[in-house]
Coordinates of C-alpha atoms and ligand atoms in Angstrom, one line a residue:
M1 CA 111.6 183.2 118.1
L2 CA 112.4 179.9 119.8
C3 CA 110.5 176.6 119.6
K4 CA 108.0 176.4 122.4
K5 CA 109.1 172.9 123.4
C6 CA 112.9 173.1 123.0
V7 CA 115.4 176.0 122.8
L8 CA 116.0 176.0 119.0
P9 CA 115.2 179.1 117.0
E10 CA 113.8 179.0 113.5
A11 CA 116.7 178.6 111.1
K12 CA 115.5 177.7 107.6
P13 CA 115.7 175.3 105.9
D14 CA 117.0 173.1 108.7
I15 CA 114.7 174.3 111.6
V16 CA 111.2 175.4 110.8
L17 CA 108.6 176.3 113.3
S18 CA 105.0 175.2 112.8
A19 CA 102.0 177.6 113.1
D20 CA 101.8 176.8 116.8
G21 CA 105.5 177.4 117.4
I22 CA 106.9 173.9 117.5
C23 CA 110.0 173.0 115.5
N24 CA 110.3 170.2 113.0
I25 CA 112.9 168.4 115.2
C26 CA 110.5 168.2 118.1
I27 CA 107.6 167.1 115.8
D28 CA 109.8 164.4 114.3
F29 CA 110.9 163.3 117.7
E30 CA 107.2 162.9 118.9
K31 CA 106.4 160.8 115.7
R32 CA 109.4 158.5 116.3
K33 CA 108.4 158.2 120.0
T34 CA 104.9 156.9 119.1
L35 CA 106.5 154.5 116.6
K36 CA 108.8 153.4 119.4
Q37 CA 111.8 153.8 117.1
D38 CA 114.0 155.5 119.7
N39 CA 116.9 153.5 120.9
V40 CA 117.1 153.2 124.6
I41 CA 120.4 152.0 125.8
L42 CA 120.5 150.0 129.0
E43 CA 123.4 150.0 131.5
S44 CA 123.6 146.2 131.0
E45 CA 124.5 146.8 127.4
V46 CA 127.3 149.1 128.3
I47 CA 128.6 146.6 130.9
K48 CA 128.5 144.0 128.1
V49 CA 130.8 146.1 126.0
L50 CA 133.1 146.8 129.0
N51 CA 133.2 143.0 129.9
K52 CA 134.3 142.3 126.3
Y53 CA 137.5 144.3 126.9
R54 CA 138.1 144.3 130.6
A55 CA 141.6 143.4 131.6
K56 CA 142.5 142.4 128.0
G57 CA 145.7 144.5 128.0
R58 CA 147.8 146.9 130.0
H59 CA 144.8 149.3 129.7
D60 CA 141.4 148.2 128.7
C61 CA 140.0 151.6 127.8
L62 CA 141.1 155.1 126.9
V63 CA 139.1 157.9 128.6
M64 CA 139.0 161.3 126.9
C65 CA 139.2 163.6 129.9
S66 CA 139.1 167.4 129.6
G67 CA 138.6 168.0 133.3
G68 CA 135.0 169.0 132.9
K69 CA 132.3 167.3 135.0
D70 CA 131.0 164.9 132.4
S71 CA 134.4 163.5 131.3
T72 CA 135.8 163.4 134.8
L73 CA 132.8 161.4 135.9
A74 CA 133.4 159.1 133.0
L75 CA 136.9 158.5 134.2
Y76 CA 135.8 158.0 137.8
Y77 CA 133.1 155.6 136.8
M78 CA 135.4 153.5 134.6
K79 CA 137.7 153.0 137.5
K80 CA 135.3 152.8 140.5
R81 CA 131.9 151.7 139.2
Y82 CA 132.9 149.4 136.4
R83 CA 136.4 148.3 137.6
M84 CA 138.2 149.0 134.4
N85 CA 141.8 149.9 134.0
P86 CA 141.7 153.2 132.0
L87 CA 144.4 155.3 130.5
A88 CA 143.3 158.9 130.9
F89 CA 143.9 161.2 127.9
T90 CA 143.8 164.9 127.8
F91 CA 144.3 167.0 124.6
D92 CA 145.3 170.6 125.2
H93 CA 145.3 172.8 122.1
G94 CA 146.7 175.6 124.3
F95 CA 143.3 177.0 125.4
E96 CA 142.5 174.4 128.0
N97 CA 141.4 176.1 131.2
E98 CA 144.1 175.9 133.9
E99 CA 141.5 175.0 136.6
A100 CA 140.3 172.1 134.4
L101 CA 143.9 170.8 134.2
V102 CA 144.2 170.9 138.0
N103 CA 141.0 168.8 138.2
I104 CA 142.4 166.2 135.9
K105 CA 145.7 166.0 137.8
K106 CA 143.8 165.5 141.1
A107 CA 141.6 162.9 139.5
V108 CA 144.4 160.8 138.0
N109 CA 146.4 161.0 141.2
I110 CA 143.6 160.0 143.5
L111 CA 142.5 157.2 141.1
G112 CA 146.1 156.1 140.6
L113 CA 145.8 156.1 136.8
D114 CA 148.2 156.4 133.9
W115 CA 147.7 159.7 132.1
V116 CA 148.7 161.0 128.7
Y117 CA 148.6 164.8 128.6
Y118 CA 149.2 166.1 125.0
K119 CA 149.7 169.8 124.5
S120 CA 150.0 170.8 120.9
N121 CA 150.0 174.0 118.8
F122 CA 148.5 172.0 115.9
M123 CA 145.0 173.6 116.3
K124 CA 146.2 177.2 116.7
D125 CA 146.4 177.9 113.0
V126 CA 143.2 176.1 112.4
F127 CA 141.4 178.5 114.8
A128 CA 143.1 181.4 113.0
K129 CA 142.0 180.1 109.6
I130 CA 138.4 179.8 110.8
I131 CA 138.3 183.4 112.0
E132 CA 140.2 184.9 109.1
S133 CA 138.4 183.0 106.4
K134 CA 135.0 184.0 107.9
T135 CA 133.7 180.5 107.4
Q136 CA 130.6 179.6 109.3
A137 CA 132.2 176.3 110.4
P138 CA 131.9 176.2 114.2
I139 CA 135.3 176.1 115.9
C140 CA 134.1 173.4 118.3
H141 CA 133.1 171.1 115.4
V142 CA 136.4 171.3 113.6
C143 CA 138.3 170.8 116.8
A144 CA 136.1 167.8 117.9
I145 CA 136.8 166.1 114.6
W146 CA 140.5 166.3 115.0
Y147 CA 140.4 165.5 118.7
L148 CA 138.4 162.3 118.1
W149 CA 140.7 161.2 115.2
F150 CA 143.8 161.8 117.3
T151 CA 142.2 159.8 120.2
H152 CA 141.6 156.9 117.8
E153 CA 145.2 157.0 116.7
L154 CA 146.4 157.2 120.3
A155 CA 144.2 154.3 121.4
A156 CA 145.8 152.3 118.6
R157 CA 149.2 153.3 119.6
F158 CA 148.6 151.9 123.1
N159 CA 146.7 148.9 121.7
I160 CA 143.5 149.9 123.5
P161 CA 140.2 148.7 121.9
L162 CA 137.7 151.0 123.6
I163 CA 137.4 154.7 123.8
V164 CA 135.3 156.2 126.6
A165 CA 134.0 159.8 126.5
G166 CA 131.9 162.1 128.6
W167 CA 129.3 162.6 125.9
T168 CA 125.8 163.3 127.3
K169 CA 122.6 161.9 125.9
G170 CA 122.3 165.1 124.0
Q171 CA 125.4 164.4 122.0
S172 CA 125.5 161.6 119.4
L173 CA 129.1 161.8 118.4
H174 CA 129.6 158.1 118.6
K175 CA 127.7 157.3 115.4
G176 CA 128.5 160.5 113.5
E177 CA 124.8 160.9 113.2
T178 CA 123.5 164.4 113.1
G179 CA 119.9 165.6 112.9
A180 CA 118.5 168.2 110.5
E181 CA 119.4 170.9 113.0
Y182 CA 123.1 170.3 112.2
N183 CA 122.9 170.3 108.4
T184 CA 124.1 173.8 107.7
M185 CA 126.8 173.7 110.4
S186 CA 128.1 170.3 109.2
A187 CA 128.1 171.4 105.6
A188 CA 130.1 174.6 106.5
T189 CA 132.6 172.5 108.5
S190 CA 133.2 169.9 105.7
D191 CA 133.5 172.8 103.2
F192 CA 136.0 174.6 105.3
I193 CA 138.1 171.6 105.9
A194 CA 138.1 170.4 102.3
N195 CA 138.5 173.9 100.6
C196 CA 140.6 175.9 103.1
L197 CA 142.3 173.6 105.6
H198 CA 143.4 170.9 103.1
K199 CA 145.3 173.5 101.1
D200 CA 147.9 173.7 103.9
P201 CA 150.1 170.6 103.7
K202 CA 150.2 170.3 107.5
Y203 CA 146.4 169.6 107.6
R204 CA 146.1 167.4 104.4
D205 CA 145.1 164.4 106.5
F206 CA 142.4 166.3 108.6
P207 CA 139.1 164.3 108.4
R208 CA 136.2 166.2 107.0
S209 CA 133.6 165.0 109.5
I210 CA 133.0 162.8 112.5
K211 CA 131.5 160.3 110.1
E212 CA 134.8 160.2 108.2
V213 CA 136.7 159.7 111.5
L214 CA 134.5 156.7 112.4
A215 CA 134.7 155.3 108.9
R216 CA 138.6 155.6 108.9
S217 CA 138.7 154.1 112.4
R218 CA 136.5 151.1 111.4
K219 CA 138.8 150.4 108.5
K220 CA 142.0 150.9 110.3
F221 CA 141.6 150.3 114.1
K222 CA 138.1 148.8 114.8
T223 CA 138.0 150.7 118.1
E224 CA 134.6 151.1 119.8
A225 CA 133.5 154.3 121.5
I226 CA 131.0 154.7 124.3
S227 CA 129.9 157.1 127.0
P228 CA 128.5 156.0 130.4
H229 CA 126.2 159.1 130.4
W230 CA 124.0 157.4 127.7
V231 CA 122.7 155.0 130.4
L232 CA 122.8 157.2 133.4
P233 CA 120.3 159.9 134.4
Y234 CA 121.3 163.5 133.5
E235 CA 122.0 164.8 137.0
P236 CA 124.5 167.7 136.8
D237 CA 124.2 168.6 140.5
R238 CA 124.6 165.0 141.7
I239 CA 127.7 164.6 139.4
K240 CA 129.2 167.7 140.9
E241 CA 128.6 166.4 144.4
I242 CA 130.2 163.1 143.7
L243 CA 133.3 164.6 142.0
E244 CA 133.8 167.3 144.7
A245 CA 133.6 164.7 147.5
E246 CA 135.6 161.9 145.8
L247 CA 138.1 163.7 143.6
G248 CA 138.4 167.3 145.0
W249 CA 136.9 168.5 141.7
R250 CA 136.0 172.2 141.4
P251 CA 133.9 173.9 138.7
T252 CA 135.8 176.4 136.6
K253 CA 134.9 180.0 137.2
L254 CA 134.6 180.9 133.6
S255 CA 132.2 178.6 131.7
Y256 CA 129.6 178.7 129.0
P257 CA 127.2 177.1 129.5
L258 CA 127.5 177.2 133.3
N259 CA 129.6 174.4 134.9
S260 CA 130.2 173.0 131.5
T261 CA 133.2 173.9 129.4
N262 CA 136.9 173.8 130.2
C263 CA 138.1 175.4 127.0
I264 CA 138.6 179.1 126.5
M265 CA 138.2 178.9 122.7
N266 CA 134.7 177.5 123.3
F267 CA 133.6 181.1 124.0
V268 CA 134.7 182.2 120.6
S269 CA 132.9 179.3 119.0
V270 CA 129.7 180.1 120.8
Y271 CA 130.0 183.8 120.0
L272 CA 130.5 183.1 116.2
C273 CA 127.7 180.5 116.2
M274 CA 125.2 182.9 117.7
K275 CA 126.2 185.4 115.1
N276 CA 126.1 183.0 112.2
F277 CA 123.2 180.8 113.1
G278 CA 121.4 182.2 116.2
F279 CA 122.1 179.0 118.1
T280 CA 125.0 176.7 119.1
H281 CA 125.7 173.0 119.6
Y282 CA 124.7 173.6 123.2
H283 CA 121.2 174.6 122.1
I284 CA 121.1 171.4 120.1
E285 CA 122.3 169.2 122.9
M286 CA 120.0 170.8 125.5
S287 CA 117.0 170.6 123.2
K288 CA 117.7 166.9 122.9
L289 CA 117.8 166.6 126.7
I290 CA 114.5 168.5 127.0
R291 CA 112.9 166.1 124.5
L292 CA 114.2 163.2 126.5
G293 CA 112.7 164.7 129.7
E294 CA 116.1 165.1 131.3
L295 CA 116.1 168.9 131.4
T296 CA 113.4 171.5 131.6
R297 CA 113.1 174.3 129.0
E298 CA 113.5 176.9 131.8
E299 CA 116.7 175.2 133.1
A300 CA 118.1 175.1 129.6
L301 CA 117.3 178.8 128.9
K302 CA 119.1 179.7 132.2
L303 CA 122.2 177.7 131.3
L304 CA 122.3 179.2 127.8
E305 CA 122.2 182.8 128.9
I306 CA 125.2 184.6 127.3
N307 CA 127.6 185.4 130.1
F308 CA 130.4 187.2 128.2
D309 CA 130.9 190.1 125.9
E310 CA 132.7 190.9 122.6
K311 CA 135.6 192.5 124.4
F312 CA 136.3 189.2 126.2
I313 CA 136.1 187.4 122.9
N314 CA 138.6 189.7 121.3
T315 CA 141.2 189.2 124.1
I316 CA 141.0 185.4 123.2
V317 CA 141.3 185.8 119.4
N318 CA 144.1 188.3 119.9
K319 CA 146.1 185.5 121.3
I320 CA 146.2 183.8 118.0
G321 CA 146.9 187.0 116.1
C322 CA 143.3 187.6 115.0
S323 CA 140.7 190.3 115.5
L324 CA 137.0 190.1 115.1
K325 CA 136.7 193.6 113.8
G326 CA 136.2 194.3 110.1
Ligands
ZN401 ZN1 111.7 172.2 119.2

């Protein structure tokens, strides 16, 4: 059964539904709202951060761009709306969707930007270890941790003080803050990294959480990270229109949720999360957007409909020498 307000299922002890079917996350949110404790970020505050770094070096920001609509819009806005001089960065762990790569190539060419495309096999064994160890750690969480850490290292390499990402209002990666709905997933992720991954010398330095990435970065680099989506309305159709008209962007045919992902391994992550928890980080993100009034529950439910089967998942995991059977 799902919460009547958002799209989270009951998952004790983190997510508990009240007698009238509302989850604790929604109830807490309403309480905070009446206490006016929610942080509303204004565009002027983002511009203030951008002004601090604008034209301070060869590049004034590093934009994490996977070719999906949110990160491509972040790249487009940095150049066109905010007049920054971004370095575009794409991390490809070998499962990046080819159509998404075409999108990025078009975008950097049209915008006339420098671009770092880094394709690495580093994550391949991590994915295999996640599947073989039968950990509950979500693939996307583990991957996001390394991706963010590598981005900080790369920004430092190019002497860039600001990282820009396409995180939506439903994602709070910037502070490493996670709500109660993440507790079990986060614990599984840290446990997997510390007790399985770190045993392999090649992954000894792998941070255990986003929080650890940010703490390391504060100590070593002092890089800031922001997303323009925090201050812009959540308008996926409008974003698509802008990107199609200005950058020749096209949605990828295969995507879960619809028009969202650009990574094939994401499907495996979603499949395993549904099996392990009954929900995914997309349910968490969209539930936040529903609470913020940016997305209706019906729209979210439609986007979250599973549009793939186990056979498709097996063709993906077979590529890293694994199988989901047994
Ligand atoms: Zn709820």
